[in-house]
Coordinates of N, CA and C in Angstrom, one line a residue:
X1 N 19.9 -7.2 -17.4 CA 19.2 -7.7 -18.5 C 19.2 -9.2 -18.5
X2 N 17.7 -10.1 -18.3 CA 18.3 -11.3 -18.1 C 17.5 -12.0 -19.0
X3 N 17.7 -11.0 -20.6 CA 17.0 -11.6 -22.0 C 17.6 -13.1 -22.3
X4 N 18.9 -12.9 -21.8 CA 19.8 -14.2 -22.6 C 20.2 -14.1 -24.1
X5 N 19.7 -12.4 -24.2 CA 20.4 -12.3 -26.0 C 21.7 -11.2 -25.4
X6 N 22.5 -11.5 -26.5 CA 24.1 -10.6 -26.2 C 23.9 -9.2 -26.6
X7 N 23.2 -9.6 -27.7 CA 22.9 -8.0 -29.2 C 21.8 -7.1 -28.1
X8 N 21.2 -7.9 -27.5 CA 19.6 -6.5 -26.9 C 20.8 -5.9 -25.0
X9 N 22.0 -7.2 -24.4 CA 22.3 -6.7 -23.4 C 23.6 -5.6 -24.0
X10 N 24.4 -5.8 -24.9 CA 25.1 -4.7 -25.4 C 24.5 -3.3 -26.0
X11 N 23.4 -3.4 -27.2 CA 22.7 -2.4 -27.0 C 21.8 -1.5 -25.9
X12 N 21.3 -2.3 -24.8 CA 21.3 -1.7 -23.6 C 22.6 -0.9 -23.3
X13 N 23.5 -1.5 -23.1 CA 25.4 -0.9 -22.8 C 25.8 -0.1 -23.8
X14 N 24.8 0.2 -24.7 CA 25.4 1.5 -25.7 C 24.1 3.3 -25.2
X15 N 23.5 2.5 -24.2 CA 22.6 3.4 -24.0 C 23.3 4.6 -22.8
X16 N 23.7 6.0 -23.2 CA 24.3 6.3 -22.3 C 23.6 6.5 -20.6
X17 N 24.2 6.3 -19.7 CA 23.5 7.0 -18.6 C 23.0 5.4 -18.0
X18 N 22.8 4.5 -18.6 CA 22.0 3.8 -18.5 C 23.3 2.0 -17.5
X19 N 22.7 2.2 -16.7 CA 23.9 0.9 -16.0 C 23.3 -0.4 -16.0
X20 N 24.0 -1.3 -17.0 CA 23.2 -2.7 -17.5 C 24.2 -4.0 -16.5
X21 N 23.3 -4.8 -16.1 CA 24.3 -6.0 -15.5 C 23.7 -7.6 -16.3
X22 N 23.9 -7.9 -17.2 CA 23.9 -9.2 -17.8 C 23.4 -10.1 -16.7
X23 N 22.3 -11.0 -17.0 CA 21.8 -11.5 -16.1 C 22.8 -13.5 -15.9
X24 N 23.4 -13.1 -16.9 CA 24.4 -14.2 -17.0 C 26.0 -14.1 -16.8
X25 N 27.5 -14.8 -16.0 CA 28.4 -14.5 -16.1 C 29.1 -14.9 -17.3
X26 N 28.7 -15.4 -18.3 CA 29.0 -15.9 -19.4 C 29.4 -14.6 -20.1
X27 N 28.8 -13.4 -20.7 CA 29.3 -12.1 -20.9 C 30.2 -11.6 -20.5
X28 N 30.3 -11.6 -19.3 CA 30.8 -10.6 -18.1 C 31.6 -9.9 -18.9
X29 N 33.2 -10.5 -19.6 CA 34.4 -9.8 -19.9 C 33.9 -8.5 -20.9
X30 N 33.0 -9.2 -21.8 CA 32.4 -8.1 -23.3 C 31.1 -7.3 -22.2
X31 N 30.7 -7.7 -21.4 CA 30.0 -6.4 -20.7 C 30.5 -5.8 -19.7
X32 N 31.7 -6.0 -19.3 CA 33.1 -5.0 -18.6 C 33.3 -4.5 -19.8
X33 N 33.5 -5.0 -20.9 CA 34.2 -3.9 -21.5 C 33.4 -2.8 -22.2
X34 N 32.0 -3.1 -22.5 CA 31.5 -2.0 -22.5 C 30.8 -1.4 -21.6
X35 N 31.6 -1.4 -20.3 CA 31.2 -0.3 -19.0 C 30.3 -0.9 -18.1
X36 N 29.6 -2.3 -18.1 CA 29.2 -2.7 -17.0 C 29.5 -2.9 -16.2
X37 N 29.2 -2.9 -14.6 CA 29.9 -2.9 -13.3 C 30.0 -4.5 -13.1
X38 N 29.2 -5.4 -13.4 CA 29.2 -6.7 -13.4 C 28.3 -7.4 -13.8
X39 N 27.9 -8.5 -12.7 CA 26.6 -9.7 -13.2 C 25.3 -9.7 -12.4
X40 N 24.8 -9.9 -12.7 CA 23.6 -10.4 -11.1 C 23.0 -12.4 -12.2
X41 N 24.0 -13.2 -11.3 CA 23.6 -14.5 -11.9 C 23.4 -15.7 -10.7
X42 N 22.4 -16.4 -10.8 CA 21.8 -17.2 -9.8 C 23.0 -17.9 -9.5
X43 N 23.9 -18.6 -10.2 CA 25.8 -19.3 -9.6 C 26.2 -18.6 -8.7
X44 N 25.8 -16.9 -8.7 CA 26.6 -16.5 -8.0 C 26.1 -16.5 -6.6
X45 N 25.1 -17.4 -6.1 CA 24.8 -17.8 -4.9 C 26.2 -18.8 -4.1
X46 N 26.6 -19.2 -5.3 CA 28.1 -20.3 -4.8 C 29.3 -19.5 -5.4
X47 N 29.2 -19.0 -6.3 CA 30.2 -18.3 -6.7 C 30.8 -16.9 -6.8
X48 N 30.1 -16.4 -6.0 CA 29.9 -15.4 -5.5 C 31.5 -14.9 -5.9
X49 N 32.1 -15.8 -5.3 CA 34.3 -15.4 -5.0 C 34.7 -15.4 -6.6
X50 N 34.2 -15.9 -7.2 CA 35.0 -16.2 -8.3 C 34.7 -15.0 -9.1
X51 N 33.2 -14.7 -8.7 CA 33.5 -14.0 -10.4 C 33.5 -12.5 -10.0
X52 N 33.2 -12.2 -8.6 CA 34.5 -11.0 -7.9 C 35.6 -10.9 -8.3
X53 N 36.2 -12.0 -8.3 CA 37.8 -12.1 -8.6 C 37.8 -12.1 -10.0
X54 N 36.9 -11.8 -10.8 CA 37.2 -11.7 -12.3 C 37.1 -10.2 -12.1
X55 N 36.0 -10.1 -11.9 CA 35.3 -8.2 -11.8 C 36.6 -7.5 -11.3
X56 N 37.2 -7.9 -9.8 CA 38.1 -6.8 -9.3 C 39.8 -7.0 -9.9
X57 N 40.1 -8.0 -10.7 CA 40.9 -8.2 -11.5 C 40.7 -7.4 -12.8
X58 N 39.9 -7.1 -13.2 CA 39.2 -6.4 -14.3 C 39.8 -4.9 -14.2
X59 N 38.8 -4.8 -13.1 CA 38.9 -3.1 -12.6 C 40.2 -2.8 -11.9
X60 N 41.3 -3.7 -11.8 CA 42.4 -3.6 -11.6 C 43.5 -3.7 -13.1
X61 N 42.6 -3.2 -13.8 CA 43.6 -3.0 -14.9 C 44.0 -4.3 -15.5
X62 N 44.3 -5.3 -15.0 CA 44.6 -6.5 -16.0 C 43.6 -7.3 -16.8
X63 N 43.1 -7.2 -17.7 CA 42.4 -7.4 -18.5 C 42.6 -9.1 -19.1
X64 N 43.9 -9.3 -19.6 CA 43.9 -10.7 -19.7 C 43.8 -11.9 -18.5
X65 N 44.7 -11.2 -16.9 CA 44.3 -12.6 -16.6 C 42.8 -12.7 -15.9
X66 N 42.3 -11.6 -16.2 CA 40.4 -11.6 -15.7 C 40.3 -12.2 -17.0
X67 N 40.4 -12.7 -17.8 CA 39.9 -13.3 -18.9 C 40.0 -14.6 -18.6
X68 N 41.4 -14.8 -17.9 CA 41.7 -16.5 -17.6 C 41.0 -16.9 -16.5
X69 N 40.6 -15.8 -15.6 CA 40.1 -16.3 -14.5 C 38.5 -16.9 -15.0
X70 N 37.9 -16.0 -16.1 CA 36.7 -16.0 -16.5 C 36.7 -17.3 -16.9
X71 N 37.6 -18.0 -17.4 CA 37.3 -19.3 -17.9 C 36.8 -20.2 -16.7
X72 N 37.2 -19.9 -15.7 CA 36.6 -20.9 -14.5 C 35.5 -20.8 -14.1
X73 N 35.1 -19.4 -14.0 CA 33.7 -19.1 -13.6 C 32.7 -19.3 -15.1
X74 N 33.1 -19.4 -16.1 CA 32.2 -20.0 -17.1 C 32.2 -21.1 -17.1
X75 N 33.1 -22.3 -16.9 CA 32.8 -23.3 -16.6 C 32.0 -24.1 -15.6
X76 N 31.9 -23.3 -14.3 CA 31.5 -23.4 -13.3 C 30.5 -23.4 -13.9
X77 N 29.4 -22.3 -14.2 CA 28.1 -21.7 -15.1 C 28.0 -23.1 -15.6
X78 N 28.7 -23.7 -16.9 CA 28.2 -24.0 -17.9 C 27.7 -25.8 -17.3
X79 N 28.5 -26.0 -16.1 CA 28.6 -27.3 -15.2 C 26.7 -27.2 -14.6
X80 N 26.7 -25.9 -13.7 CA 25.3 -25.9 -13.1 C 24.2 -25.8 -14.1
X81 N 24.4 -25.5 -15.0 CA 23.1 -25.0 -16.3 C 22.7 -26.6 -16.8
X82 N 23.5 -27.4 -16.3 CA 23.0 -29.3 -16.6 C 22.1 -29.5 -15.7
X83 N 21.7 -28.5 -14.5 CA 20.7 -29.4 -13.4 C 19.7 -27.9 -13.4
X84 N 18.6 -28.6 -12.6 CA 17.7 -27.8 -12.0 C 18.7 -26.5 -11.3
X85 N 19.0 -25.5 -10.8 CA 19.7 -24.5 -10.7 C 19.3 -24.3 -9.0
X86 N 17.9 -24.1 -8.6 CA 17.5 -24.2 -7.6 C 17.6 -25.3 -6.6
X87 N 17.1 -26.6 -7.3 CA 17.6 -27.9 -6.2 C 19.1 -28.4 -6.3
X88 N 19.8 -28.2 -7.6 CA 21.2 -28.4 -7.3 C 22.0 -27.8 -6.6
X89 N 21.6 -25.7 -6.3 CA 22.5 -25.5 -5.0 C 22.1 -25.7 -3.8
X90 N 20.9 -25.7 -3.8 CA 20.9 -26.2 -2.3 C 21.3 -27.6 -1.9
X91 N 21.1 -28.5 -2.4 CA 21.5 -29.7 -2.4 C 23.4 -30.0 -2.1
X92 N 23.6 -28.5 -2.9 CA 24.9 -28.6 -2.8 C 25.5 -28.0 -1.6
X93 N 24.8 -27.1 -1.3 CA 24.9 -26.3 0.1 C 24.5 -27.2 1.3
X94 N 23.6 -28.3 1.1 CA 22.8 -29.4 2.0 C 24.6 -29.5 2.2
X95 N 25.3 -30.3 1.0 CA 26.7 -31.3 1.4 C 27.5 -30.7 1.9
X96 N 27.6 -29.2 1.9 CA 28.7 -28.5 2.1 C 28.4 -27.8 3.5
X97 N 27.2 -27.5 3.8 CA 27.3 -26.7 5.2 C 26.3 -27.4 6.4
X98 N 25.3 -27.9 5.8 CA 24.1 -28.2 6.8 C 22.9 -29.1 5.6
X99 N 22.4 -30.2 6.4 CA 21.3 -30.7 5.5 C 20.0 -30.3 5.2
X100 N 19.6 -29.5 6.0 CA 18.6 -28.5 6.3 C 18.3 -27.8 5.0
X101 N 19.9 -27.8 3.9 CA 19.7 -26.8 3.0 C 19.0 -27.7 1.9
X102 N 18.9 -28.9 1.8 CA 18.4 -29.5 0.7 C 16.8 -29.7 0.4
X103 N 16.3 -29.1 1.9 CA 14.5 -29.1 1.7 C 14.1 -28.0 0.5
X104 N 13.2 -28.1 0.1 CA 12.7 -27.0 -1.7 C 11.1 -26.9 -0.8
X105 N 10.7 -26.0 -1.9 CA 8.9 -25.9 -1.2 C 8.4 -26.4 -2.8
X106 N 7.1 -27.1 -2.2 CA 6.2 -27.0 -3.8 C 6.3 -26.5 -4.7
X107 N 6.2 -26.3 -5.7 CA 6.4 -28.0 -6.6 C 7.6 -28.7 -7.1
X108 N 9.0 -27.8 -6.3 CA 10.2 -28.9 -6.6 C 10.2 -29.8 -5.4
X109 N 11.2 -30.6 -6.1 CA 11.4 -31.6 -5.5 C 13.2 -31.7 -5.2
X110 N 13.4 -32.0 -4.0 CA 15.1 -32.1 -3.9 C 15.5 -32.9 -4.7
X111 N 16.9 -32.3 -5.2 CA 17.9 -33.1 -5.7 C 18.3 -34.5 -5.0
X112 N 17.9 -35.7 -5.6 CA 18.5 -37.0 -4.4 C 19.7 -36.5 -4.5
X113 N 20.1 -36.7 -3.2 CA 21.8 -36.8 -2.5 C 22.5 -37.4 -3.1
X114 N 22.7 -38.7 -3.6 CA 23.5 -38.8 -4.7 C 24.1 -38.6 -6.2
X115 N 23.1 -37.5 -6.2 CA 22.9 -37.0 -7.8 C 23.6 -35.8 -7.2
X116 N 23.5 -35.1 -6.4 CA 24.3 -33.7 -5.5 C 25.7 -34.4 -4.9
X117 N 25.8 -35.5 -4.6 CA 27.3 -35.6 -4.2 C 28.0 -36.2 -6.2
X118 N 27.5 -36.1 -7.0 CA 28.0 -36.4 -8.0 C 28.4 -35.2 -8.3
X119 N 27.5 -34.3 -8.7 CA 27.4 -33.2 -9.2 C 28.8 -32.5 -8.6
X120 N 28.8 -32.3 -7.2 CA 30.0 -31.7 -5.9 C 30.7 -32.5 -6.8
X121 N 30.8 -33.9 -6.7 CA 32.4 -34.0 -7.3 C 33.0 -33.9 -8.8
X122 N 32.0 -33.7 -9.6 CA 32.2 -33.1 -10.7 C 32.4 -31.7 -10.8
X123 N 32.3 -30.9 -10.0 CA 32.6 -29.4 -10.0 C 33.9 -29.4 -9.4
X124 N 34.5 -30.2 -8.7 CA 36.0 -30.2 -8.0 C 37.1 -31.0 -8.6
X125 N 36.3 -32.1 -9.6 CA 37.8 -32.5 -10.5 C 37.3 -31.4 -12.1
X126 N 36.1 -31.0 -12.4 CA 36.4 -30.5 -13.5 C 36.7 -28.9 -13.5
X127 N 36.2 -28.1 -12.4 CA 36.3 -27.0 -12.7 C 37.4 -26.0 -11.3
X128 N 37.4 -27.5 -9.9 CA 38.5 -27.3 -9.0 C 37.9 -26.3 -7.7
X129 N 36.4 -26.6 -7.8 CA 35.4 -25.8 -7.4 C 35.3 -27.1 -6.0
X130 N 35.3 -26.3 -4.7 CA 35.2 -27.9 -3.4 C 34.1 -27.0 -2.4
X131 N 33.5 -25.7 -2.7 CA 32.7 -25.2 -1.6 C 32.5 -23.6 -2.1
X132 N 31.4 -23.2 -1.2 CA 31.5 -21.8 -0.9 C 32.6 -20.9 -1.0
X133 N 33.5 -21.5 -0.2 CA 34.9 -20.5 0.1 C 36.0 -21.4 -0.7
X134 N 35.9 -21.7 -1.6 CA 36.9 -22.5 -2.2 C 37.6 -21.5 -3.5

């Protein structure tokens, strides 16, 4: 569901039979708890690890510290949702693996490189976030 309302993705999750994934990790915990398997969210191109590590902490029974974990991967979210989402990870993926990754096709335009090495270093003092595999 990637309405962006909570009320229409929970009522989906009251539908039996029916398997809903919030098109945002911002829910995630309240749509684990009513029986969703997870997220499908454009962060999770970089974040792929984190908010696994919420989900299989989840499904392992401990419920609070997937809650504390969730605070990082919402912050993570709430960090990328300030830029363009498309030229900020590649740009960010440009710094981190290859520069190749920062070309876009019509009609974006790349993130300048120093707006992408800001951005990288605001995700690693604010949210402790330094890569892919971090």
């Amino acid at each position: 569901d990637s309405s962006g309302v909570w009320e229409n993705t929970e009522a989906l999750l009251g539908i039996d039979g029916l398997i809903v994934y919030p098109g945002a990790e911002l829910p995630l915990i309240e749509a684990l708890d009513l029986g969703s398997p997870g997220c499908i969210s454009a962060t999770a191109n970089l974040n792929a690890a984190g908010i696994a590590e919420v989900i299989r902490t989840y499904q392992g029974g401990d419920r609070d510290k997937a809650v504390q974990l969730h605070e990082k991967v919402k912050k993570f979210r709430l960090t990328m949702q300030d830029y363009s989402p498309t030229q900020a990870q590649k740009r960010l993926l440009a710094g981190w693996i290859d520069k190749r990754w920062a070309n876009v096709r019509p009609p974006f335009l790349a993130m300048p490189e120093a707006e992408g090495q800001a951005l990288a270093e605001r995700l690693k003092a604010e949210v402790g976030f330094e890569g892919p595999r971090s």
